[in-house]
PDB file of C-alpha atoms in Angstrom:
ATOM      1  CA  SER A 489     -54.788  27.645 -19.421  1.00  0.00           C
ATOM      2  CA  ASN A 490     -57.776  30.035 -18.483  1.00  0.00           C
ATOM      3  CA  THR A 491     -55.885  31.440 -15.870  1.00  0.00           C
ATOM      4  CA  THR A 492     -52.300  32.043 -17.626  1.00  0.00           C
ATOM      5  CA  LYS A 493     -54.302  33.889 -20.318  1.00  0.00           C
ATOM      6  CA  GLN A 494     -56.062  35.957 -17.702  1.00  0.00           C
ATOM      7  CA  ASP A 495     -52.454  36.720 -15.804  1.00  0.00           C
ATOM      8  CA  HIS A 496     -51.179  37.747 -19.570  1.00  0.00           C
ATOM      9  CA  THR A 497     -54.321  40.263 -19.814  1.00  0.00           C
ATOM     10  CA  PHE A 498     -53.747  41.550 -17.066  1.00  0.00           C
ATOM     11  CA  VAL A 499     -50.290  42.305 -16.861  1.00  0.00           C
ATOM     12  CA  ALA A 500     -50.635  43.955 -20.612  1.00  0.00           C
ATOM     13  CA  THR A 501     -53.513  46.123 -18.958  1.00  0.00           C
ATOM     14  CA  LYS A 502     -50.936  46.890 -15.967  1.00  0.00           C
ATOM     15  CA  LYS A 503     -48.469  47.696 -18.537  1.00  0.00           C
ATOM     16  CA  GLN A 504     -50.775  49.458 -21.057  1.00  0.00           C
ATOM     17  CA  SER A 505     -51.986  51.563 -17.729  1.00  0.00           C
ATOM     18  CA  ARG A 506     -48.518  52.817 -17.008  1.00  0.00           C
ATOM     19  CA  LEU A 507     -47.543  53.429 -20.316  1.00  0.00           C
ATOM     20  CA  ARG A 508     -50.724  55.626 -20.514  1.00  0.00           C
ATOM     21  CA  GLU A 509     -49.691  57.729 -17.179  1.00  0.00           C
ATOM     22  CA  GLN A 510     -46.080  58.389 -18.106  1.00  0.00           C
ATOM     23  CA  LEU A 511     -47.575  59.834 -21.488  1.00  0.00           C
ATOM     24  CA  HIS A 512     -49.710  61.567 -19.254  1.00  0.00           C
ATOM     25  CA  SER A 513     -46.945  62.835 -16.871  1.00  0.00           C
ATOM     26  CA  PHE A 514     -44.558  63.331 -20.226  1.00  0.00           C
ATOM     27  CA  ARG A 515     -47.608  66.120 -21.589  1.00  0.00           C
ATOM     28  CA  VAL A 516     -48.220  67.556 -18.228  1.00  0.00           C
ATOM     29  CA  MET A 517     -44.333  68.200 -17.772  1.00  0.00           C
ATOM     30  CA  SER A 518     -43.592  68.997 -21.489  1.00  0.00           C
ATOM     31  CA  SER A 519     -46.435  71.066 -22.948  1.00  0.00           C
ATOM     32  CA  PRO A 520     -45.085  74.491 -21.246  1.00  0.00           C
ATOM     33  CA  TYR A 521     -41.901  73.972 -22.311  1.00  0.00           C
ATOM     34  CA  PHE A 522     -43.143  73.303 -25.964  1.00  0.00           C
ATOM     35  CA  ARG A 523     -45.564  75.930 -25.560  1.00  0.00           C
ATOM     36  CA  GLU A 524     -43.547  78.215 -24.999  1.00  0.00           C
ATOM     37  CA  ASN A 525     -40.267  77.726 -26.290  1.00  0.00           C
ATOM     38  CA  ARG A 526     -39.851  77.468 -30.289  1.00  0.00           C
ATOM     39  CA  GLN A 527     -36.222  76.262 -30.419  1.00  0.00           C
ATOM     40  CA  GLY A 528     -37.683  73.170 -27.901  1.00  0.00           C
ATOM     41  CA  ARG A 529     -40.316  72.280 -30.731  1.00  0.00           C
ATOM     42  CA  CYS A 530     -37.665  72.179 -33.300  1.00  0.00           C
ATOM     43  CA  LEU A 531     -35.342  70.075 -31.267  1.00  0.00           C
ATOM     44  CA  PHE A 532     -37.666  67.666 -30.113  1.00  0.00           C
ATOM     45  CA  PHE A 533     -38.815  67.212 -33.895  1.00  0.00           C
ATOM     46  CA  PHE A 534     -35.076  66.852 -35.213  1.00  0.00           C
ATOM     47  CA  MET A 535     -34.505  64.276 -32.225  1.00  0.00           C
ATOM     48  CA  VAL A 536     -38.301  62.263 -33.057  1.00  0.00           C
ATOM     49  CA  LEU A 537     -36.713  62.345 -36.835  1.00  0.00           C
ATOM     50  CA  LEU A 538     -33.118  61.163 -35.507  1.00  0.00           C
ATOM     51  CA  THR A 539     -35.270  58.167 -33.146  1.00  0.00           C
ATOM     52  CA  LEU A 540     -36.283  56.676 -36.418  1.00  0.00           C
ATOM     53  CA  ALA A 541     -33.237  57.050 -38.702  1.00  0.00           C
ATOM     54  CA  ASN A 542     -31.087  55.700 -35.404  1.00  0.00           C
ATOM     55  CA  SER A 543     -33.866  52.432 -35.499  1.00  0.00           C
ATOM     56  CA  ALA A 544     -33.161  52.095 -39.101  1.00  0.00           C
ATOM     57  CA  VAL A 545     -29.422  52.131 -38.603  1.00  0.00           C
ATOM     58  CA  ARG A 546     -30.158  49.484 -35.811  1.00  0.00           C
ATOM     59  CA  VAL A 547     -32.443  46.997 -38.530  1.00  0.00           C
ATOM     60  CA  VAL A 548     -29.657  48.173 -41.291  1.00  0.00           C
ATOM     61  CA  PHE A 549     -26.874  46.211 -39.164  1.00  0.00           C
ATOM     62  CA  SER A 550     -28.689  43.865 -37.640  1.00  0.00           C
ATOM     63  CA  TYR A 551     -28.806  42.521 -41.541  1.00  0.00           C
ATOM     64  CA  LEU A 552     -25.672  43.179 -42.514  1.00  0.00           C
ATOM     65  CA  ALA A 553     -24.501  40.894 -39.239  1.00  0.00           C
ATOM     66  CA  ARG A 554     -27.120  38.354 -40.576  1.00  0.00           C
ATOM     67  CA  ASP A 555     -25.651  38.123 -43.777  1.00  0.00           C
ATOM     68  CA  PHE A 556     -21.876  38.668 -42.483  1.00  0.00           C
ATOM     69  CA  TRP A 557     -22.443  35.234 -40.091  1.00  0.00           C
ATOM     70  CA  SER A 558     -24.446  33.323 -43.139  1.00  0.00           C
ATOM     71  CA  ALA A 559     -21.702  33.915 -45.648  1.00  0.00           C
ATOM     72  CA  LEU A 560     -19.344  32.784 -43.264  1.00  0.00           C
ATOM     73  CA  SER A 561     -20.157  29.651 -42.013  1.00  0.00           C
ATOM     74  CA  ASP A 562     -21.283  28.868 -45.552  1.00  0.00           C
ATOM     75  CA  LYS A 563     -17.897  29.532 -46.700  1.00  0.00           C
ATOM     76  CA  LYS A 564     -18.608  32.027 -49.130  1.00  0.00           C
ATOM     77  CA  VAL A 565     -15.503  34.022 -49.952  1.00  0.00           C
ATOM     78  CA  GLU A 566     -16.845  36.434 -52.142  1.00  0.00           C
ATOM     79  CA  GLU A 567     -19.984  36.787 -50.653  1.00  0.00           C
ATOM     80  CA  PHE A 568     -18.326  37.612 -47.604  1.00  0.00           C
ATOM     81  CA  TYR A 569     -15.699  40.289 -48.708  1.00  0.00           C
ATOM     82  CA  GLY A 570     -18.833  42.089 -50.578  1.00  0.00           C
ATOM     83  CA  ILE A 571     -20.762  42.180 -47.182  1.00  0.00           C
ATOM     84  CA  MET A 572     -17.357  43.486 -45.352  1.00  0.00           C
ATOM     85  CA  TRP A 573     -17.497  46.334 -47.678  1.00  0.00           C
ATOM     86  CA  ARG A 574     -21.043  47.219 -47.488  1.00  0.00           C
ATOM     87  CA  PHE A 575     -20.415  47.039 -43.406  1.00  0.00           C
ATOM     88  CA  VAL A 576     -17.556  49.376 -43.757  1.00  0.00           C
ATOM     89  CA  GLY A 577     -19.697  51.696 -46.145  1.00  0.00           C
ATOM     90  CA  ALA A 578     -22.724  51.458 -43.805  1.00  0.00           C
ATOM     91  CA  LEU A 579     -20.514  52.193 -41.077  1.00  0.00           C
ATOM     92  CA  VAL A 580     -19.002  55.363 -42.393  1.00  0.00           C
ATOM     93  CA  VAL A 581     -22.615  56.751 -43.748  1.00  0.00           C
ATOM     94  CA  LEU A 582     -24.673  55.532 -40.595  1.00  0.00           C
ATOM     95  CA  ALA A 583     -22.583  56.080 -37.582  1.00  0.00           C
ATOM     96  CA  PRO A 584     -22.768  59.907 -38.063  1.00  0.00           C
ATOM     97  CA  ILE A 585     -26.656  59.496 -37.718  1.00  0.00           C
ATOM     98  CA  ASN A 586     -26.226  57.608 -33.975  1.00  0.00           C
ATOM     99  CA  VAL A 587     -23.989  59.933 -32.882  1.00  0.00           C
ATOM    100  CA  ALA A 588     -26.233  63.131 -34.288  1.00  0.00           C
ATOM    101  CA  TYR A 589     -29.055  61.298 -32.227  1.00  0.00           C
ATOM    102  CA  ARG A 590     -26.935  61.097 -28.909  1.00  0.00           C
ATOM    103  CA  PHE A 591     -25.602  64.111 -29.372  1.00  0.00           C
ATOM    104  CA  GLN A 592     -29.605  65.619 -30.061  1.00  0.00           C
ATOM    105  CA  ARG A 593     -30.435  63.671 -27.479  1.00  0.00           C
ATOM    106  CA  GLN A 594     -28.247  65.574 -24.796  1.00  0.00           C
ATOM    107  CA  LYS A 595     -29.030  69.060 -26.564  1.00  0.00           C
ATOM    108  CA  LEU A 596     -32.268  68.447 -25.572  1.00  0.00           C
ATOM    109  CA  ALA A 597     -32.390  67.201 -22.214  1.00  0.00           C
ATOM    110  CA  ILE A 598     -30.012  70.554 -21.388  1.00  0.00           C
ATOM    111  CA  ALA A 599     -31.531  73.019 -23.337  1.00  0.00           C
ATOM    112  CA  TRP A 600     -35.303  71.693 -20.930  1.00  0.00           C
ATOM    113  CA  ARG A 601     -33.212  71.998 -18.159  1.00  0.00           C
ATOM    114  CA  GLN A 602     -31.605  75.495 -18.379  1.00  0.00           C
ATOM    115  CA  TRP A 603     -35.458  76.410 -19.540  1.00  0.00           C
ATOM    116  CA  MET A 604     -36.992  74.707 -16.499  1.00  0.00           C
ATOM    117  CA  THR A 605     -34.383  76.404 -14.269  1.00  0.00           C
ATOM    118  CA  GLY A 606     -35.309  79.922 -15.693  1.00  0.00           C
ATOM    119  CA  ARG A 607     -39.047  79.202 -15.023  1.00  0.00           C
ATOM    120  CA  VAL A 608     -38.495  77.576 -11.762  1.00  0.00           C
ATOM    121  CA  LEU A 609     -36.634  80.963 -10.923  1.00  0.00           C
ATOM    122  CA  ARG A 610     -38.938  83.497 -12.324  1.00  0.00           C
ATOM    123  CA  LEU A 611     -41.858  81.883 -10.383  1.00  0.00           C
ATOM    124  CA  TYR A 612     -39.916  82.076  -7.673  1.00  0.00           C
ATOM    125  CA  PHE A 613     -38.899  86.083  -7.636  1.00  0.00           C
ATOM    126  CA  SER A 614     -41.836  87.166  -8.861  1.00  0.00           C
ATOM    127  CA  ASN A 615     -44.356  88.481  -6.351  1.00  0.00           C
ATOM    128  CA  ARG A 616     -41.796  88.497  -3.722  1.00  0.00           C
ATOM    129  CA  VAL A 617     -42.818  84.376  -3.332  1.00  0.00           C
ATOM    130  CA  TYR A 618     -39.582  84.174  -1.993  1.00  0.00           C
ATOM    131  CA  TYR A 619     -41.160  86.077   1.567  1.00  0.00           C
ATOM    132  CA  ALA A 620     -43.899  83.448   1.906  1.00  0.00           C
ATOM    133  CA  LEU A 621     -42.326  80.447   1.018  1.00  0.00           C
ATOM    134  CA  GLU A 622     -39.680  82.192   4.134  1.00  0.00           C
ATOM    135  CA  ARG A 623     -42.744  82.793   6.370  1.00  0.00           C
ATOM    136  CA  GLN A 624     -44.208  79.518   5.755  1.00  0.00           C
ATOM    137  CA  ALA A 625     -40.970  78.091   6.702  1.00  0.00           C
ATOM    138  CA  GLY A 626     -40.816  80.306   9.971  1.00  0.00           C
ATOM    139  CA  SER A 627     -44.410  78.586  10.749  1.00  0.00           C
ATOM    140  CA  ALA A 628     -43.541  75.189  10.196  1.00  0.00           C
ATOM    141  CA  ALA A 629     -40.481  75.064  12.277  1.00  0.00           C
ATOM    142  CA  ALA A 630     -42.769  76.209  15.095  1.00  0.00           C
ATOM    143  CA  SER A 631     -45.435  74.093  14.402  1.00  0.00           C
ATOM    144  CA  GLY A 632     -42.751  71.252  14.445  1.00  0.00           C
ATOM    145  CA  GLU A 633     -42.099  72.074  17.772  1.00  0.00           C
ATOM    146  CA  ASN A 634     -45.794  71.836  18.777  1.00  0.00           C
ATOM    147  CA  PHE A 635     -45.858  68.433  16.962  1.00  0.00           C
ATOM    148  CA  ALA A 636     -43.177  67.319  19.121  1.00  0.00           C
ATOM    149  CA  GLY A 637     -45.131  68.030  22.245  1.00  0.00           C
ATOM    150  CA  TYR A 638     -48.463  66.512  20.630  1.00  0.00           C
ATOM    151  CA  ALA A 639     -46.458  63.150  19.287  1.00  0.00           C
ATOM    152  CA  GLY A 640     -45.816  62.543  23.158  1.00  0.00           C
ATOM    153  CA  GLY A 641     -42.357  63.630  23.427  1.00  0.00           C
ATOM    154  CA  SER A 642     -40.054  66.766  23.738  1.00  0.00           C
ATOM    155  CA  ALA A 643     -37.615  67.891  21.269  1.00  0.00           C
ATOM    156  CA  ASP A 644     -35.250  67.361  23.895  1.00  0.00           C
ATOM    157  CA  ASP A 645     -36.317  63.308  23.616  1.00  0.00           C
ATOM    158  CA  GLU A 646     -35.005  63.642  19.830  1.00  0.00           C
ATOM    159  CA  GLN A 647     -31.591  64.491  20.673  1.00  0.00           C
TER     160      GLN A 647
END
């Protein structure tokens, strides 16, 4: 019993640690985007609102499904049809929220990728970084040949 409690505590601590690492990684990767891009902040804020609305939609449909099956099993015809009409109304009102949530998530992902691509290219082409990388690639190729000799083999042995 005590070992099981320790195991559960260990698993919970490990999950919390992993969550902290993921949140830290998210902050590190996303903070430049949100700091530099007002559109990105707005997209993210709207996505958070849609995430909350989407969760509410799932809760509403869960209650409707519960009431639907209860009315069906209890053979309450009037209640069944009332729930069906509420379900249709909820579908008309709430389905667009789910679609908007998915659309917003994709829109934010595309905007972030475009920003990241532009940023990487700006950094790559600024201060002639590509020349330094080319020189490093040339010296790495030469050291690769040296490494093959150091490892006790030759470049011909690999073929």
